């Protein structure tokens, strides 16, 4: 998903600042869709403003810097629906943990075991957070999406718990640092 589509999705629900869009990308119910940085959000908002997809208004508060509050326009809503209606590409899945798993022989089983424990804890926390969001959800589409995410992460967690010993055994066949560097 593009940052543009992501920003339009958030703004179709409510007006927001660039900071709020970033926060929603990190922690809100949109956090399951894309990783968006300030470096991609602000240029995207600026370009969408030039295209007439969003507008902004300045909000001032006593003792605080002014903020730009972005709103989606009708043209922006139409563009968002058009982008949603295009055939979706395959989901992107990137995992630093899988890179570690691929090169587990280079780091050894002790380090790998600690990282597996960390990954298990991360997945359990993520699943718990999604279940909490599901309890609060009154939107059937949001509930379905959360259930799908919970199911996917639960399968990953179960696989990791069931098969961690296989990976730890592979990591026991540690490659010496001199070989790893070659």
Tab-separated table of N, CA and C in Angstrom:
chain	number	residue	atom	x	y	z
A	1	UNK	N	0.841	-1.164	0.000
A	1	UNK	CA	0.000	0.000	0.000
A	1	UNK	C	0.890	1.232	0.000
A	2	UNK	N	0.491	2.194	-0.753
A	2	UNK	CA	1.264	3.435	-0.825
A	2	UNK	C	0.964	4.315	0.388
A	3	UNK	N	1.892	5.190	0.683
A	3	UNK	CA	1.672	6.154	1.770
A	3	UNK	C	0.481	7.038	1.426
A	4	UNK	N	0.339	7.354	0.175
A	4	UNK	CA	-0.793	8.176	-0.283
A	4	UNK	C	-2.113	7.508	0.073
A	5	UNK	N	-2.266	6.226	-0.294
A	5	UNK	CA	-3.504	5.508	-0.011
A	5	UNK	C	-3.723	5.410	1.501
A	6	UNK	N	-2.656	5.189	2.225
A	6	UNK	CA	-2.731	5.081	3.674
A	6	UNK	C	-3.216	6.395	4.295
A	7	UNK	N	-2.645	7.516	3.869
A	7	UNK	CA	-3.064	8.830	4.388
A	7	UNK	C	-4.522	9.106	4.036
A	8	UNK	N	-4.915	8.788	2.813
A	8	UNK	CA	-6.309	8.984	2.419
A	8	UNK	C	-7.246	8.128	3.265
A	9	UNK	N	-6.840	6.910	3.586
A	9	UNK	CA	-7.660	6.035	4.425
A	9	UNK	C	-7.878	6.662	5.797
A	10	UNK	N	-6.808	7.139	6.402
A	10	UNK	CA	-6.927	7.749	7.726
A	10	UNK	C	-7.781	9.001	7.662
A	11	UNK	N	-7.523	9.845	6.670
A	11	UNK	CA	-8.269	11.098	6.559
A	11	UNK	C	-9.724	10.871	6.163
A	12	UNK	N	-10.044	9.716	5.579
A	12	UNK	CA	-11.444	9.433	5.267
A	12	UNK	C	-12.241	9.158	6.537
A	13	UNK	N	-11.536	8.819	7.612
A	13	UNK	CA	-12.198	8.583	8.898
A	13	UNK	C	-12.304	9.845	9.737
A	14	UNK	N	-11.261	10.681	9.689
A	14	UNK	CA	-11.244	11.904	10.505
A	14	UNK	C	-10.102	12.802	10.060
A	15	UNK	N	-10.236	14.094	10.318
A	15	UNK	CA	-9.152	15.032	10.063
A	15	UNK	C	-7.985	14.688	10.981
A	16	UNK	N	-6.764	14.996	10.545
A	16	UNK	CA	-5.592	14.644	11.349
A	16	UNK	C	-4.401	15.491	10.954
A	17	UNK	N	-3.465	15.613	11.878
A	17	UNK	CA	-2.169	16.235	11.594
A	17	UNK	C	-1.246	15.154	11.044
A	18	UNK	N	-0.129	15.562	10.476
A	18	UNK	CA	0.864	14.580	10.039
A	18	UNK	C	1.341	13.724	11.209
A	19	UNK	N	1.509	14.370	12.366
A	19	UNK	CA	1.918	13.642	13.572
A	19	UNK	C	0.879	12.584	13.948
A	20	UNK	N	-0.398	12.943	13.884
A	20	UNK	CA	-1.461	11.992	14.230
A	20	UNK	C	-1.524	10.843	13.223
A	21	UNK	N	-1.260	11.148	11.964
A	21	UNK	CA	-1.230	10.084	10.953
A	21	UNK	C	-0.099	9.113	11.277
A	22	UNK	N	1.071	9.636	11.610
A	22	UNK	CA	2.216	8.791	11.973
A	22	UNK	C	1.900	7.951	13.210
A	23	UNK	N	1.288	8.582	14.202
A	23	UNK	CA	0.923	7.874	15.441
A	23	UNK	C	-0.061	6.741	15.134
A	24	UNK	N	-1.026	7.010	14.270
A	24	UNK	CA	-1.995	5.988	13.866
A	24	UNK	C	-1.300	4.852	13.124
A	25	UNK	N	-0.264	5.191	12.364
A	25	UNK	CA	0.500	4.160	11.645
A	25	UNK	C	1.270	3.284	12.610
A	26	UNK	N	1.641	3.825	13.757
A	26	UNK	CA	2.422	3.069	14.720
A	26	UNK	C	1.558	2.308	15.706
A	27	UNK	N	0.465	2.926	16.189
A	27	UNK	CA	-0.256	2.333	17.297
A	27	UNK	C	-1.751	2.152	17.072
A	28	UNK	N	-2.337	2.839	16.173
A	28	UNK	CA	-3.778	2.776	15.995
A	28	UNK	C	-4.215	1.544	15.217
A	29	UNK	N	-5.506	1.497	14.920
A	29	UNK	CA	-5.991	0.328	14.192
A	29	UNK	C	-5.527	0.310	12.737
A	30	UNK	N	-4.866	1.357	12.291
A	30	UNK	CA	-4.251	1.352	10.968
A	30	UNK	C	-2.816	0.807	11.000
A	31	UNK	N	-2.312	0.502	12.180
A	31	UNK	CA	-0.911	0.065	12.310
A	31	UNK	C	-0.650	-1.290	11.661
A	32	UNK	N	-1.686	-1.981	11.269
A	32	UNK	CA	-1.537	-3.317	10.687
A	32	UNK	C	-1.336	-3.278	9.168
A	33	UNK	N	-1.377	-2.091	8.576
A	33	UNK	CA	-1.389	-2.009	7.127
A	33	UNK	C	-0.088	-1.551	6.494
A	34	UNK	N	0.601	-0.640	7.134
A	34	UNK	CA	1.783	-0.053	6.498
A	34	UNK	C	2.691	0.545	7.561
A	35	UNK	N	3.944	0.595	7.258
A	35	UNK	CA	4.922	1.299	8.078
A	35	UNK	C	5.173	2.624	7.375
A	36	UNK	N	4.767	3.708	8.005
A	36	UNK	CA	4.902	5.017	7.372
A	36	UNK	C	5.707	5.950	8.277
A	37	UNK	N	6.695	6.595	7.701
A	37	UNK	CA	7.547	7.513	8.461
A	37	UNK	C	7.138	8.949	8.138
A	38	UNK	N	7.610	9.877	8.981
A	38	UNK	CA	7.372	11.291	8.696
A	38	UNK	C	7.938	11.652	7.330
A	39	UNK	N	9.069	11.029	6.982
A	39	UNK	CA	9.731	11.308	5.711
A	39	UNK	C	8.917	10.898	4.497
A	40	UNK	N	7.925	10.028	4.696
A	40	UNK	CA	7.048	9.663	3.586
A	40	UNK	C	5.670	10.318	3.720
A	41	UNK	N	5.231	10.566	4.947
A	41	UNK	CA	3.897	11.130	5.165
A	41	UNK	C	3.817	12.584	4.710
A	42	UNK	N	4.739	13.431	5.166
A	42	UNK	CA	4.649	14.861	4.842
A	42	UNK	C	4.799	15.154	3.346
A	43	UNK	N	5.750	14.535	2.646
A	43	UNK	CA	5.789	14.769	1.193
A	43	UNK	C	4.517	14.282	0.482
A	44	UNK	N	3.968	13.178	0.961
A	44	UNK	CA	2.740	12.662	0.370
A	44	UNK	C	1.584	13.633	0.603
A	45	UNK	N	1.479	14.172	1.808
A	45	UNK	CA	0.421	15.154	2.089
A	45	UNK	C	0.585	16.405	1.227
A	46	UNK	N	1.817	16.861	1.069
A	46	UNK	CA	2.073	18.051	0.250
A	46	UNK	C	1.665	17.805	-1.209
A	47	UNK	N	2.000	16.637	-1.721
A	47	UNK	CA	1.653	16.311	-3.111
A	47	UNK	C	0.133	16.172	-3.264
A	48	UNK	N	-0.507	15.546	-2.269
A	48	UNK	CA	-1.963	15.394	-2.344
A	48	UNK	C	-2.675	16.743	-2.252
A	49	UNK	N	-2.083	17.682	-1.518
A	49	UNK	CA	-2.656	19.028	-1.463
A	49	UNK	C	-2.584	19.682	-2.842
A	50	UNK	N	-1.438	19.556	-3.500
A	50	UNK	CA	-1.277	20.117	-4.844
A	50	UNK	C	-2.271	19.502	-5.825
A	51	UNK	N	-2.599	18.225	-5.626
A	51	UNK	CA	-3.534	17.524	-6.510
A	51	UNK	C	-4.992	17.764	-6.127
A	52	UNK	N	-5.230	18.482	-5.021
A	52	UNK	CA	-6.597	18.767	-4.590
A	52	UNK	C	-7.261	17.627	-3.834
A	53	UNK	N	-6.471	16.675	-3.381
A	53	UNK	CA	-7.031	15.522	-2.663
A	53	UNK	C	-7.234	15.815	-1.180
A	54	UNK	N	-6.433	16.722	-0.640
A	54	UNK	CA	-6.560	17.128	0.758
A	54	UNK	C	-6.434	18.642	0.846
A	55	UNK	N	-6.963	19.167	1.916
A	55	UNK	CA	-6.758	20.572	2.268
A	55	UNK	C	-6.245	20.593	3.704
A	56	UNK	N	-5.807	21.763	4.119
A	56	UNK	CA	-5.386	21.884	5.515
A	56	UNK	C	-5.789	23.232	6.063
A	57	UNK	N	-5.907	23.240	7.367
A	57	UNK	CA	-6.182	24.481	8.080
A	57	UNK	C	-5.199	24.569	9.230
A	58	UNK	N	-4.889	25.778	9.601
A	58	UNK	CA	-3.940	25.981	10.696
A	58	UNK	C	-4.708	26.104	12.007
A	59	UNK	N	-4.204	25.404	13.002
A	59	UNK	CA	-4.804	25.470	14.329
A	59	UNK	C	-3.747	25.979	15.299
A	60	UNK	N	-4.108	26.986	16.070
A	60	UNK	CA	-3.158	27.537	17.033
A	60	UNK	C	-3.679	27.311	18.442
A	61	UNK	N	-2.736	27.091	19.347
A	61	UNK	CA	-3.047	26.936	20.765
A	61	UNK	C	-2.082	27.806	21.547
A	62	UNK	N	-2.540	28.322	22.625
A	62	UNK	CA	-1.708	29.178	23.467
A	62	UNK	C	-0.484	28.418	23.962
A	63	UNK	N	0.692	28.979	23.700
A	63	UNK	CA	1.936	28.393	24.182
A	63	UNK	C	2.436	27.205	23.384
A	64	UNK	N	1.775	26.885	22.295
A	64	UNK	CA	2.193	25.747	21.467
A	64	UNK	C	2.366	26.210	20.029
A	65	UNK	N	3.215	25.523	19.278
A	65	UNK	CA	3.339	25.895	17.859
A	65	UNK	C	2.038	25.580	17.112
A	66	UNK	N	1.810	26.296	16.030
A	66	UNK	CA	0.610	26.028	15.231
A	66	UNK	C	0.735	24.658	14.569
A	67	UNK	N	-0.424	24.088	14.257
A	67	UNK	CA	-0.459	22.748	13.639
A	67	UNK	C	-1.280	22.801	12.357
A	68	UNK	N	-0.872	21.995	11.396
A	68	UNK	CA	-1.657	21.836	10.170
A	68	UNK	C	-2.584	20.635	10.364
A	69	UNK	N	-3.870	20.880	10.229
A	69	UNK	CA	-4.871	19.823	10.319
A	69	UNK	C	-5.323	19.518	8.888
A	70	UNK	N	-5.108	18.280	8.456
A	70	UNK	CA	-5.448	17.886	7.086
A	70	UNK	C	-6.849	17.288	7.035
A	71	UNK	N	-7.551	17.569	5.921
A	71	UNK	CA	-8.883	17.033	5.658
A	71	UNK	C	-8.896	16.482	4.243
A	72	UNK	N	-9.629	15.404	4.052
A	72	UNK	CA	-9.770	14.842	2.710
A	72	UNK	C	-10.863	15.633	1.975
A	73	UNK	N	-10.681	15.865	0.698
A	73	UNK	CA	-11.683	16.545	-0.129
A	73	UNK	C	-12.555	15.490	-0.804
A	74	UNK	N	-13.606	15.930	-1.457
A	74	UNK	CA	-14.444	15.004	-2.216
A	74	UNK	C	-13.629	14.346	-3.331
A	75	UNK	N	-12.758	15.118	-3.962
A	75	UNK	CA	-11.875	14.561	-4.995
A	75	UNK	C	-10.959	13.505	-4.368
A	76	UNK	N	-10.501	13.772	-3.151
A	76	UNK	CA	-9.663	12.812	-2.431
A	76	UNK	C	-10.414	11.530	-2.117
A	77	UNK	N	-11.671	11.655	-1.696
A	77	UNK	CA	-12.495	10.462	-1.427
A	77	UNK	C	-12.675	9.636	-2.696
A	78	UNK	N	-12.931	10.317	-3.790
A	78	UNK	CA	-13.111	9.611	-5.066
A	78	UNK	C	-11.810	8.915	-5.480
A	79	UNK	N	-10.681	9.581	-5.289
A	79	UNK	CA	-9.387	8.970	-5.616
A	79	UNK	C	-9.123	7.766	-4.714
A	80	UNK	N	-9.486	7.874	-3.442
A	80	UNK	CA	-9.297	6.776	-2.501
A	80	UNK	C	-10.136	5.568	-2.919
A	81	UNK	N	-11.395	5.795	-3.254
A	81	UNK	CA	-12.266	4.691	-3.694
A	81	UNK	C	-11.717	4.070	-4.972
A	82	UNK	N	-11.220	4.903	-5.878
A	82	UNK	CA	-10.633	4.385	-7.122
A	82	UNK	C	-9.426	3.506	-6.807
A	83	UNK	N	-8.541	3.961	-5.906
A	83	UNK	CA	-7.359	3.168	-5.544
A	83	UNK	C	-7.761	1.875	-4.840
A	84	UNK	N	-8.790	1.934	-4.002
A	84	UNK	CA	-9.274	0.720	-3.340
A	84	UNK	C	-9.829	-0.286	-4.342
A	85	UNK	N	-10.402	0.237	-5.432
A	85	UNK	CA	-11.048	-0.616	-6.429
A	85	UNK	C	-10.067	-1.277	-7.388
A	86	UNK	N	-8.814	-0.855	-7.354
A	86	UNK	CA	-7.801	-1.473	-8.211
A	86	UNK	C	-7.392	-2.817	-7.613
A	87	UNK	N	-7.024	-3.739	-8.475
A	87	UNK	CA	-6.600	-5.048	-7.999
A	87	UNK	C	-5.407	-4.888	-7.070
A	88	UNK	N	-5.549	-5.468	-5.904
A	88	UNK	CA	-4.490	-5.362	-4.898
A	88	UNK	C	-3.304	-6.239	-5.268
A	89	UNK	N	-2.131	-5.744	-4.960
A	89	UNK	CA	-0.923	-6.534	-5.133
A	89	UNK	C	-0.821	-7.530	-3.988
A	90	UNK	N	0.109	-8.442	-4.096
A	90	UNK	CA	0.342	-9.364	-2.991
A	90	UNK	C	0.732	-8.592	-1.749
A	91	UNK	N	0.365	-9.139	-0.594
A	91	UNK	CA	0.790	-8.531	0.659
A	91	UNK	C	2.301	-8.556	0.730
A	92	UNK	N	2.856	-7.503	1.304
A	92	UNK	CA	4.288	-7.456	1.530
A	92	UNK	C	4.565	-7.992	2.922
A	93	UNK	N	5.541	-8.840	3.030
A	93	UNK	CA	5.914	-9.346	4.337
A	93	UNK	C	7.415	-9.214	4.468
A	94	UNK	N	7.804	-8.383	5.392
A	94	UNK	CA	9.224	-8.171	5.654
A	94	UNK	C	9.457	-8.494	7.109
A	95	UNK	N	10.513	-9.240	7.376
A	95	UNK	CA	10.757	-9.635	8.747
A	95	UNK	C	12.243	-9.678	9.052
A	96	UNK	N	12.717	-8.755	9.874
A	96	UNK	CA	14.114	-8.835	10.323
A	96	UNK	C	14.372	-10.140	11.072
A	97	UNK	N	13.352	-10.665	11.745
A	97	UNK	CA	13.513	-11.930	12.450
A	97	UNK	C	13.834	-13.071	11.469
A	98	UNK	N	13.180	-13.083	10.313
A	98	UNK	CA	13.454	-14.142	9.339
A	98	UNK	C	14.856	-14.031	8.764
A	99	UNK	N	15.389	-12.821	8.667
A	99	UNK	CA	16.783	-12.665	8.239
A	99	UNK	C	17.706	-13.285	9.281
A	100	UNK	N	17.407	-13.040	10.551
A	100	UNK	CA	18.176	-13.656	11.629
A	100	UNK	C	18.071	-15.182	11.551
A	101	UNK	N	16.871	-15.692	11.309
A	101	UNK	CA	16.683	-17.150	11.202
A	101	UNK	C	17.521	-17.719	10.057
A	102	UNK	N	17.562	-17.009	8.944
A	102	UNK	CA	18.328	-17.471	7.790
A	102	UNK	C	19.820	-17.568	8.102
A	103	UNK	N	20.320	-16.653	8.917
A	103	UNK	CA	21.745	-16.622	9.261
A	103	UNK	C	21.992	-17.018	10.715
A	104	UNK	N	21.118	-17.863	11.253
A	104	UNK	CA	21.216	-18.234	12.661
A	104	UNK	C	22.538	-18.919	13.014
A	105	UNK	N	23.162	-19.590	12.055
A	105	UNK	CA	24.445	-20.253	12.327
A	105	UNK	C	25.548	-19.240	12.640
A	106	UNK	N	25.360	-18.020	12.225
A	106	UNK	CA	26.378	-16.993	12.437
A	106	UNK	C	26.324	-16.411	13.843
A	107	UNK	N	25.161	-16.508	14.484
A	107	UNK	CA	25.015	-15.902	15.810
A	107	UNK	C	24.954	-16.921	16.943
A	108	UNK	N	24.689	-18.170	16.620
A	108	UNK	CA	24.645	-19.218	17.640
A	108	UNK	C	23.293	-19.336	18.316
A	109	UNK	N	23.103	-20.488	18.975
A	109	UNK	CA	21.788	-20.810	19.527
A	109	UNK	C	21.425	-19.989	20.765
A	110	UNK	N	22.402	-19.578	21.559
A	110	UNK	CA	22.062	-18.802	22.762
A	110	UNK	C	21.436	-17.456	22.382
A	111	UNK	N	22.086	-16.745	21.473
A	111	UNK	CA	21.537	-15.470	21.017
A	111	UNK	C	20.191	-15.696	20.332
A	112	UNK	N	20.126	-16.713	19.473
A	112	UNK	CA	18.897	-17.001	18.748
A	112	UNK	C	17.757	-17.311	19.713
A	113	UNK	N	18.015	-18.100	20.734
A	113	UNK	CA	16.975	-18.442	21.714
A	113	UNK	C	16.419	-17.195	22.385
A	114	UNK	N	17.304	-16.268	22.729
A	114	UNK	CA	16.846	-15.016	23.322
A	114	UNK	C	15.974	-14.226	22.347
A	115	UNK	N	16.373	-14.224	21.088
A	115	UNK	CA	15.588	-13.503	20.078
A	115	UNK	C	14.255	-14.196	19.811
A	116	UNK	N	14.222	-15.506	19.861
A	116	UNK	CA	12.955	-16.228	19.713
A	116	UNK	C	12.030	-15.861	20.871
A	117	UNK	N	12.582	-15.850	22.099
A	117	UNK	CA	11.772	-15.451	23.257
A	117	UNK	C	11.208	-14.044	23.063
A	118	UNK	N	12.046	-13.147	22.559
A	118	UNK	CA	11.617	-11.773	22.310
A	118	UNK	C	10.527	-11.730	21.234
A	119	UNK	N	10.698	-12.527	20.202
A	119	UNK	CA	9.713	-12.573	19.118
A	119	UNK	C	8.385	-13.134	19.619
A	120	UNK	N	8.439	-14.185	20.427
A	120	UNK	CA	7.219	-14.765	20.998
A	120	UNK	C	6.491	-13.711	21.831
A	121	UNK	N	7.227	-13.015	22.686
A	121	UNK	CA	6.623	-11.977	23.527
A	121	UNK	C	6.004	-10.872	22.667
A	122	UNK	N	6.715	-10.483	21.593
A	122	UNK	CA	6.207	-9.448	20.691
A	122	UNK	C	4.897	-9.898	20.036
A	123	UNK	N	4.861	-11.121	19.531
A	123	UNK	CA	3.653	-11.620	18.882
A	123	UNK	C	2.501	-11.716	19.871
A	124	UNK	N	2.772	-12.202	21.078
A	124	UNK	CA	1.722	-12.308	22.095
A	124	UNK	C	1.163	-10.931	22.438
A	125	UNK	N	2.034	-9.940	22.548
A	125	UNK	CA	1.594	-8.579	22.849
A	125	UNK	C	0.764	-8.006	21.699
A	126	UNK	N	1.221	-8.229	20.482
A	126	UNK	CA	0.504	-7.738	19.304
A	126	UNK	C	-0.891	-8.387	19.214
A	127	UNK	N	-0.954	-9.696	19.432
A	127	UNK	CA	-2.234	-10.410	19.385
A	127	UNK	C	-3.158	-9.894	20.485
A	128	UNK	N	-2.616	-9.710	21.672
A	128	UNK	CA	-3.410	-9.203	22.796
A	128	UNK	C	-3.985	-7.823	22.476
A	129	UNK	N	-3.154	-6.951	21.895
A	129	UNK	CA	-3.623	-5.622	21.525
A	129	UNK	C	-4.720	-5.671	20.477
A	130	UNK	N	-4.573	-6.567	19.522
A	130	UNK	CA	-5.591	-6.694	18.480
A	130	UNK	C	-6.889	-7.253	19.055
A	131	UNK	N	-6.785	-8.189	19.995
A	131	UNK	CA	-7.989	-8.735	20.640
A	131	UNK	C	-8.703	-7.640	21.427
A	132	UNK	N	-7.932	-6.771	22.066
A	132	UNK	CA	-8.528	-5.652	22.795
A	132	UNK	C	-9.244	-4.712	21.826
A	133	UNK	N	-8.603	-4.408	20.694
A	133	UNK	CA	-9.251	-3.566	19.681
A	133	UNK	C	-10.528	-4.231	19.173
A	134	UNK	N	-10.498	-5.563	19.027
A	134	UNK	CA	-11.670	-6.305	18.557
A	134	UNK	C	-12.828	-6.175	19.542
A	135	UNK	N	-12.523	-6.247	20.826
A	135	UNK	CA	-13.569	-6.092	21.844
A	135	UNK	C	-14.239	-4.729	21.755
A	136	UNK	N	-13.484	-3.709	21.382
A	136	UNK	CA	-14.010	-2.350	21.314
A	136	UNK	C	-14.666	-2.023	19.978
A	137	UNK	N	-14.448	-2.870	18.995
A	137	UNK	CA	-14.905	-2.580	17.639
A	137	UNK	C	-16.410	-2.781	17.488
A	138	UNK	N	-17.033	-1.815	16.842
A	138	UNK	CA	-18.452	-1.951	16.503
A	138	UNK	C	-18.647	-2.034	14.988
A	139	UNK	N	-17.552	-1.954	14.253
A	139	UNK	CA	-17.596	-1.988	12.793
A	139	UNK	C	-17.328	-3.419	12.321
A	140	UNK	N	-18.281	-4.044	11.650
A	140	UNK	CA	-18.087	-5.435	11.210
A	140	UNK	C	-16.864	-5.628	10.299
A	141	UNK	N	-16.574	-4.654	9.443
A	141	UNK	CA	-15.411	-4.779	8.553
A	141	UNK	C	-14.117	-4.680	9.355
A	142	UNK	N	-14.076	-3.776	10.325
A	142	UNK	CA	-12.889	-3.664	11.187
A	142	UNK	C	-12.725	-4.934	12.019
A	143	UNK	N	-13.819	-5.487	12.501
A	143	UNK	CA	-13.760	-6.724	13.291
A	143	UNK	C	-13.228	-7.874	12.446
A	144	UNK	N	-13.714	-7.994	11.222
A	144	UNK	CA	-13.240	-9.055	10.338
A	144	UNK	C	-11.743	-8.907	10.079
A	145	UNK	N	-11.323	-7.673	9.829
A	145	UNK	CA	-9.914	-7.408	9.554
A	145	UNK	C	-9.055	-7.758	10.758
A	146	UNK	N	-9.499	-7.389	11.933
A	146	UNK	CA	-8.758	-7.732	13.154
A	146	UNK	C	-8.703	-9.238	13.361
A	147	UNK	N	-9.816	-9.920	13.133
A	147	UNK	CA	-9.839	-11.385	13.274
A	147	UNK	C	-8.865	-12.044	12.306
A	148	UNK	N	-8.794	-11.535	11.087
A	148	UNK	CA	-7.845	-12.052	10.097
A	148	UNK	C	-6.412	-11.854	10.595
A	149	UNK	N	-6.120	-10.661	11.078
A	149	UNK	CA	-4.784	-10.381	11.602
A	149	UNK	C	-4.441	-11.247	12.802
A	150	UNK	N	-5.383	-11.421	13.710
A	150	UNK	CA	-5.172	-12.267	14.885
A	150	UNK	C	-4.895	-13.700	14.454
A	151	UNK	N	-5.653	-14.177	13.497
A	151	UNK	CA	-5.466	-15.540	12.992
A	151	UNK	C	-4.087	-15.717	12.368
A	152	UNK	N	-3.663	-14.751	11.573
A	152	UNK	CA	-2.364	-14.815	10.910
A	152	UNK	C	-1.222	-14.789	11.925
A	153	UNK	N	-1.283	-13.856	12.861
A	153	UNK	CA	-0.228	-13.765	13.871
A	153	UNK	C	-0.238	-14.974	14.801
A	154	UNK	N	-1.421	-15.502	15.110
A	154	UNK	CA	-1.516	-16.689	15.968
A	154	UNK	C	-0.881	-17.897	15.297
A	155	UNK	N	-1.078	-18.025	13.990
A	155	UNK	CA	-0.443	-19.124	13.251
A	155	UNK	C	1.074	-18.977	13.277
A	156	UNK	N	1.562	-17.763	13.123
A	156	UNK	CA	3.001	-17.502	13.195
A	156	UNK	C	3.543	-17.845	14.575
A	157	UNK	N	2.835	-17.434	15.600
A	157	UNK	CA	3.243	-17.718	16.979
A	157	UNK	C	3.270	-19.219	17.241
A	158	UNK	N	2.247	-19.911	16.810
A	158	UNK	CA	2.176	-21.366	17.023
A	158	UNK	C	3.309	-22.071	16.290
A	159	UNK	N	3.586	-21.654	15.055
A	159	UNK	CA	4.683	-22.259	14.295
A	159	UNK	C	6.015	-22.043	15.006
A	160	UNK	N	6.213	-20.838	15.480
A	160	UNK	CA	7.461	-20.517	16.164
A	160	UNK	C	7.629	-21.341	17.443
A	161	UNK	N	6.569	-21.449	18.210
A	161	UNK	CA	6.642	-22.225	19.455
A	161	UNK	C	6.867	-23.712	19.168
A	162	UNK	N	6.205	-24.227	18.159
A	162	UNK	CA	6.293	-25.652	17.832
A	162	UNK	C	7.630	-26.019	17.207
A	163	UNK	N	8.216	-25.095	16.441
A	163	UNK	CA	9.405	-25.426	15.647
A	163	UNK	C	10.677	-24.702	16.068
A	164	UNK	N	10.667	-24.021	17.174
A	164	UNK	CA	11.850	-23.268	17.596
A	164	UNK	C	13.051	-24.176	17.798
A	165	UNK	N	12.832	-25.381	18.299
A	165	UNK	CA	13.966	-26.282	18.570
A	165	UNK	C	14.698	-26.655	17.282
A	166	UNK	N	13.991	-26.759	16.175
A	166	UNK	CA	14.644	-27.051	14.891
A	166	UNK	C	15.627	-25.934	14.528
A	167	UNK	N	15.183	-24.712	14.690
A	167	UNK	CA	16.033	-23.573	14.352
A	167	UNK	C	17.198	-23.462	15.331
A	168	UNK	N	16.937	-23.735	16.591
A	168	UNK	CA	18.012	-23.689	17.596
A	168	UNK	C	19.067	-24.763	17.318
A	169	UNK	N	18.630	-25.918	16.832
A	169	UNK	CA	19.590	-26.969	16.457
A	169	UNK	C	20.448	-26.533	15.277
A	170	UNK	N	19.835	-25.896	14.326
A	170	UNK	CA	20.593	-25.384	13.174
A	170	UNK	C	21.614	-24.348	13.656
A	171	UNK	N	21.188	-23.475	14.560
A	171	UNK	CA	22.080	-22.428	15.084
A	171	UNK	C	23.227	-23.027	15.886
A	172	UNK	N	23.038	-24.226	16.440
A	172	UNK	CA	24.114	-24.906	17.176
A	172	UNK	C	25.284	-25.260	16.260
A	173	UNK	N	25.013	-25.366	14.967
A	173	UNK	CA	26.072	-25.656	13.987
A	173	UNK	C	26.737	-24.337	13.602
A	174	UNK	N	27.155	-23.628	14.588
A	174	UNK	CA	27.665	-22.265	14.414
A	174	UNK	C	28.815	-22.200	13.405
A	175	UNK	N	28.765	-21.184	12.573
A	175	UNK	CA	29.822	-20.908	11.597
A	175	UNK	C	30.824	-19.995	12.298
A	176	UNK	N	32.102	-20.335	12.295
A	176	UNK	CA	33.100	-19.459	12.911
A	176	UNK	C	33.084	-18.068	12.269
A	177	UNK	N	33.403	-17.036	13.063
A	177	UNK	CA	33.379	-15.646	12.582
A	177	UNK	C	34.226	-15.449	11.327
A	178	UNK	N	35.352	-16.128	11.239
A	178	UNK	CA	36.206	-15.948	10.069
A	178	UNK	C	35.501	-16.435	8.811
A	179	UNK	N	34.774	-17.549	8.909
A	179	UNK	CA	34.025	-18.054	7.761
A	179	UNK	C	32.844	-17.156	7.457
A	180	UNK	N	32.182	-16.662	8.502
A	180	UNK	CA	31.015	-15.809	8.317
A	180	UNK	C	31.366	-14.532	7.572
A	181	UNK	N	32.562	-14.028	7.812
A	181	UNK	CA	32.980	-12.774	7.174
A	181	UNK	C	33.410	-12.973	5.724
A	182	UNK	N	33.714	-14.182	5.343
A	182	UNK	CA	34.227	-14.432	3.976
A	182	UNK	C	33.163	-14.404	2.935
